[in-house]
Structure formats: structure tokens, C-alpha cells
Short mmCIF file of C-alpha atoms in Angstrom, two decimals:
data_model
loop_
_atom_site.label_atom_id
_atom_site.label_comp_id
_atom_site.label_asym_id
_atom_site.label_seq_id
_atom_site.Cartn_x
_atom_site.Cartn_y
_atom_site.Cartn_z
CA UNK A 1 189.31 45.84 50.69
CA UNK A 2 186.95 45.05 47.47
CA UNK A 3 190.11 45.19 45.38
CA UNK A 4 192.53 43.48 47.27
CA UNK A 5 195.21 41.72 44.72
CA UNK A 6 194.77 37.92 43.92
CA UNK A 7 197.17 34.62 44.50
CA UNK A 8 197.76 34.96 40.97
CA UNK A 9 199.43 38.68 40.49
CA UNK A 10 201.72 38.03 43.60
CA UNK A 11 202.82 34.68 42.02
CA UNK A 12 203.15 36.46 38.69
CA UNK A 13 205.06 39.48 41.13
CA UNK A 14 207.25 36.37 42.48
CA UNK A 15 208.23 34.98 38.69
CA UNK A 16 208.95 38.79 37.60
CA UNK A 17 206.14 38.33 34.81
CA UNK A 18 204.25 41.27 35.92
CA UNK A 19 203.74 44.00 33.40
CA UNK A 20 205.34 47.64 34.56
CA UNK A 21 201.36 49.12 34.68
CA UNK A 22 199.97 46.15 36.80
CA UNK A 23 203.57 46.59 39.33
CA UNK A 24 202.39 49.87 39.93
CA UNK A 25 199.09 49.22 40.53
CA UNK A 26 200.44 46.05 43.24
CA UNK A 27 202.59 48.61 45.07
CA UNK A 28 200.30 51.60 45.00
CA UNK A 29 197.88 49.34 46.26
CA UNK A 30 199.94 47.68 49.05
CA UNK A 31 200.49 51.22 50.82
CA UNK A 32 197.01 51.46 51.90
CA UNK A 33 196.22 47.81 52.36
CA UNK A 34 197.61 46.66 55.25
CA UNK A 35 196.96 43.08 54.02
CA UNK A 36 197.54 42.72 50.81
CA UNK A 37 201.18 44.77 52.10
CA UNK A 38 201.42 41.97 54.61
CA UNK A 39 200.87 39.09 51.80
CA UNK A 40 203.80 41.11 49.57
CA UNK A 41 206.23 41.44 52.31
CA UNK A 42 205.88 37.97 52.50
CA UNK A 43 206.27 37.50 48.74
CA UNK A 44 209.47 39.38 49.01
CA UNK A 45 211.15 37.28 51.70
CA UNK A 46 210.50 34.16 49.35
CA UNK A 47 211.75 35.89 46.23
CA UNK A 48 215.08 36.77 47.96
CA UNK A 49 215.50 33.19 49.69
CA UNK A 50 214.59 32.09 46.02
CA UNK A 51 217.45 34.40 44.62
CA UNK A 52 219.93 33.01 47.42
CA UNK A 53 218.98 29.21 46.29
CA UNK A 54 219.60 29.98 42.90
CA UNK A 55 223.42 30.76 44.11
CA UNK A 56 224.04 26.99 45.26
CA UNK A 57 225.98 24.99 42.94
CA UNK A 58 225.21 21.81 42.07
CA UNK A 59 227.81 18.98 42.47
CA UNK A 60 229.43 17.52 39.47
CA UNK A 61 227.72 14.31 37.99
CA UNK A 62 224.11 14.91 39.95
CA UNK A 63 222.43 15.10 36.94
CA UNK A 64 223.32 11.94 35.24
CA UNK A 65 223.25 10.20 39.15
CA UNK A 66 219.58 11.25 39.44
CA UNK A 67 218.74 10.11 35.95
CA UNK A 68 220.29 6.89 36.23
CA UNK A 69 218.42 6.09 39.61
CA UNK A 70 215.26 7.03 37.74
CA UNK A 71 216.39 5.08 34.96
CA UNK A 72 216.76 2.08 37.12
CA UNK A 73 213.28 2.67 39.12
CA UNK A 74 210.67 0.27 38.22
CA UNK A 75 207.54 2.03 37.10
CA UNK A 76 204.24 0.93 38.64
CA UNK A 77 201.02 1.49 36.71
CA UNK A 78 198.30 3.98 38.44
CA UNK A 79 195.72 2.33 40.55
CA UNK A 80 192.14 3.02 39.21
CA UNK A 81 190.08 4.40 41.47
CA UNK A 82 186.56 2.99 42.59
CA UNK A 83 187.64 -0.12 40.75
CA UNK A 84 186.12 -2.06 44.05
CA UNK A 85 182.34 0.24 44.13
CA UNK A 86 182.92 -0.77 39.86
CA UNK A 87 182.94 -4.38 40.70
CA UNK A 88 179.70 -4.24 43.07
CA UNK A 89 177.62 -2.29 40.96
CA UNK A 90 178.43 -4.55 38.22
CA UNK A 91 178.00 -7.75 40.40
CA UNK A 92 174.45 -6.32 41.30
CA UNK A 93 173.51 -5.00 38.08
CA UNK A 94 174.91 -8.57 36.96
CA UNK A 95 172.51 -10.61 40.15
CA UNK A 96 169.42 -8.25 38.82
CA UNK A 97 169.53 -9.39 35.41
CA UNK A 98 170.36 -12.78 36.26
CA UNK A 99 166.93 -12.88 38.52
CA UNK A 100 164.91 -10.86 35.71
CA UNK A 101 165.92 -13.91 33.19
CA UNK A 102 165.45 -16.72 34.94
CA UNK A 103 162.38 -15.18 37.36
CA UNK A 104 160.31 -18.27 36.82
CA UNK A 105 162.76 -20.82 37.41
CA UNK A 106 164.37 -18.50 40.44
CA UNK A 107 161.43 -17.17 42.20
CA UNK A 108 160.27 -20.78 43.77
CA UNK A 109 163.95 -21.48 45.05
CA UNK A 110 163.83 -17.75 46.63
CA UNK A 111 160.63 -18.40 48.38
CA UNK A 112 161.58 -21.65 49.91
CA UNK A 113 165.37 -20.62 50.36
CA UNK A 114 163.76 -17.41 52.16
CA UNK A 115 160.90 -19.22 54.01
CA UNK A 116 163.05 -21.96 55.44
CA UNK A 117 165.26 -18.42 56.34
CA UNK A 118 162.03 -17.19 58.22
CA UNK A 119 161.53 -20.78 59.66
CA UNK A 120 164.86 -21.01 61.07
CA UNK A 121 164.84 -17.91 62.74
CA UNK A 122 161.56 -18.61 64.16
CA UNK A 123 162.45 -22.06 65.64
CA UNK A 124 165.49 -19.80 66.78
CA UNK A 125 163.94 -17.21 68.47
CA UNK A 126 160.98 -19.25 69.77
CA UNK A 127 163.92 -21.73 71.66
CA UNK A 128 165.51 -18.54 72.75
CA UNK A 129 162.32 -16.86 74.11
CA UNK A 130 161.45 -20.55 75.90
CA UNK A 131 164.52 -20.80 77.44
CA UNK A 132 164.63 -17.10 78.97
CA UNK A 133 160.68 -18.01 80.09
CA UNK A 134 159.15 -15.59 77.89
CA UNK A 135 155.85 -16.55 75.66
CA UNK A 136 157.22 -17.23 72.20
CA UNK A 137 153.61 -17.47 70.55
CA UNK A 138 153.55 -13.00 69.90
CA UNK A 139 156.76 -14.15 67.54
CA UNK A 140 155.57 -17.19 66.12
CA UNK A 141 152.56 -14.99 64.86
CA UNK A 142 154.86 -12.55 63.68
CA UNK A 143 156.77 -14.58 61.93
CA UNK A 144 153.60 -15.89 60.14
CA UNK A 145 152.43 -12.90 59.13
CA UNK A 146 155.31 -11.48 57.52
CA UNK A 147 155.60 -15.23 55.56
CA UNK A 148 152.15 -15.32 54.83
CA UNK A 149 152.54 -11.54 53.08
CA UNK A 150 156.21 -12.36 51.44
CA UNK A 151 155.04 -13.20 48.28
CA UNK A 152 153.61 -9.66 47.67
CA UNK A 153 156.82 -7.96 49.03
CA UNK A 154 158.94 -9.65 46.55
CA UNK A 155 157.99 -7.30 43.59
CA UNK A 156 158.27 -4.21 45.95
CA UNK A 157 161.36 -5.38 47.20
CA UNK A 158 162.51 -6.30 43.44
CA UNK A 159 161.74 -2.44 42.25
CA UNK A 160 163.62 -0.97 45.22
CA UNK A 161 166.83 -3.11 44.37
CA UNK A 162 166.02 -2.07 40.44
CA UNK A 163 165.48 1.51 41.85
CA UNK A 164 169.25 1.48 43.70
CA UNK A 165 170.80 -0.26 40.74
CA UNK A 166 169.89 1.90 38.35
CA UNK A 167 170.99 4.72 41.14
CA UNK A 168 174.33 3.44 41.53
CA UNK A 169 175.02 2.88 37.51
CA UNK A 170 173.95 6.69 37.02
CA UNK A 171 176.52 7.89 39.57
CA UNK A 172 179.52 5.55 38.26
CA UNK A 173 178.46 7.41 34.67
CA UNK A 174 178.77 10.89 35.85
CA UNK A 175 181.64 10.00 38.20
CA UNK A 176 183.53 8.88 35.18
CA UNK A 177 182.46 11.42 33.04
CA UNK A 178 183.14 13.67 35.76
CA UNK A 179 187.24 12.41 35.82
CA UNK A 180 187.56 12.07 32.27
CA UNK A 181 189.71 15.25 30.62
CA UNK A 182 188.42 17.51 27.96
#
């Protein structure tokens, strides 16, 4: 039905909170809703088990046995989530800056750390082309091409990684401001 009862009016039923008018209303309802008289038969089973619990007593000294145990317990502190995706955007963000600083002392080391990269796979694959009997030259021209046209891929390459940085920092933000109370 459109005005079936909500979660929170049988729970307020179930603590015996409800006001005499809205009672009425639960129970006039429930004899022409076949579910929401399904959900408060339920209801009723748990408020009587409820009741029944209420009966058990407790043996003597429990109280002070379970406060002593908690007493003695050694308190851990929370673990902080996303500490580890934290750590990586900062090492990034961190590895950016570092390359943005020191771009003209860095950027020769990167193109001959990177081009003896590219050689090494070449003389890699080329070996492993030669020794299945396969013509290496189509990768050795490859290889060239993409070396030959590295130094104008760097920038692109170094906005893209700027690009997710930047990404990543804006999501740790509103994921933290997201968790934060208030």
C-alpha cells in the first residue's frame, strides 16, 4: 500500500514509545494490510521474547566480573583507513614536485636512464626474435621510432601524471571531508 507503516513506528511500537493516536492508526492499518500485519505479528513475537528475557536474573557479581575483564583489556587505537592510498598519493605528489624542481638537472638522467631502458629491451627482443628465426629489423625500427619521438612524449606524459595527481589529491580531500563529523 502507499501508506504502509515505516521501520521506525514498529521499532517505536516495540519500545512502547508510540503515542495512543499513532497506535491506532498502526492497528487500524494492519487489518487491511496484509503486510504491514505480517511485519507487526512479527514485532509482537519479539516484544514478548523481549518481555520473557527481561525475567532472567543475572548472577551475583557479573557486573563487577565483566568490568574488571574490561578493566584489564588492553585498548588498541583505531586503524586509519586509506592510510596506505595516503602514503602513495603523497609519495607521487612528493616524485612530481621533486621532478618539477630539479627538471633541468633530472630530465638528461631520465632520457638516458629511459633510452638505455628502450636499448635493452631492443637488444632483448631482437636476440629473442633471432633465436626463434624471426626478422628482428620491423622491431629494431620500432624501437627507433618511439626513441627518436621520446623527447616530445615526455611533457605529454608529464601532464597526464600532473593530471592523475591532482585527481587523486581531490578525491583524498572529499573522502576526508566526506568521513569527517559535523
Amino acid at each position: 500500500m502507499k501508506d504502509c507503516i515505516d521501520q521506525k513506528t514498529f521499532s517505536r511500537y516495540l519500545e512502547d514509545s508510540l503515542e495512543p493516536e499513532v497506535l491506532t492508526r498502526l492497528e487500524a492499518h494492519c487489518r487491511i494490510c496484509e503486510r504491514c500485519a505480517g511485519e507487526l505479528a512479527g514485532w509482537k513475537v519479539l516484544k514478548e521474547k523481549l518481555r520473557e528475557a527481561a525475567d532472567v536474573e543475572v548472577p551475583d557479581g557479573l557486573k563487577e566480573k565483566v568490568m574488571s575483564r574490561i578493566a584489564g583489556e588492553k585498548i588498541l587505537p583505531a586503524r586509519r583507513e586509506g592510510g596506505a592510498r595516503r602514503g602513495l598519493a603523497a609519495a607521487i605528489v612528493f616524485a612530481a614536485a621533486l621532478y618539477y624542481l630539479f627538471r633541468p638537472v633530472l630530465r638528461p638522467i631520465l632520457f638516458s636512464l629511459i633510452s638505455a631502458g628502450l636499448k635493452f629491451l631492443s637488444a632483448l627482443w631482437y636476440n629473442a626474435l633471432s633465436a626463434v628465426g624471426m626478422d628482428p629489423a620491423i622491431l629494431i625500427r620500432l624501437f627507433g621510432k618511439i626513441m627518436a619521438g621520446f623527447g616530445s612524449l615526455l611533457p605529454v606524459f608529464m601532464a597526464a601524471t600532473f593530471l592523475m595527481v591532482t585527481g587523486l589529491v581531490v578525491l583524498i580531500i572529499r573522502g576526508r571531508a566526506a568521513r569527517q563529523p559535523g
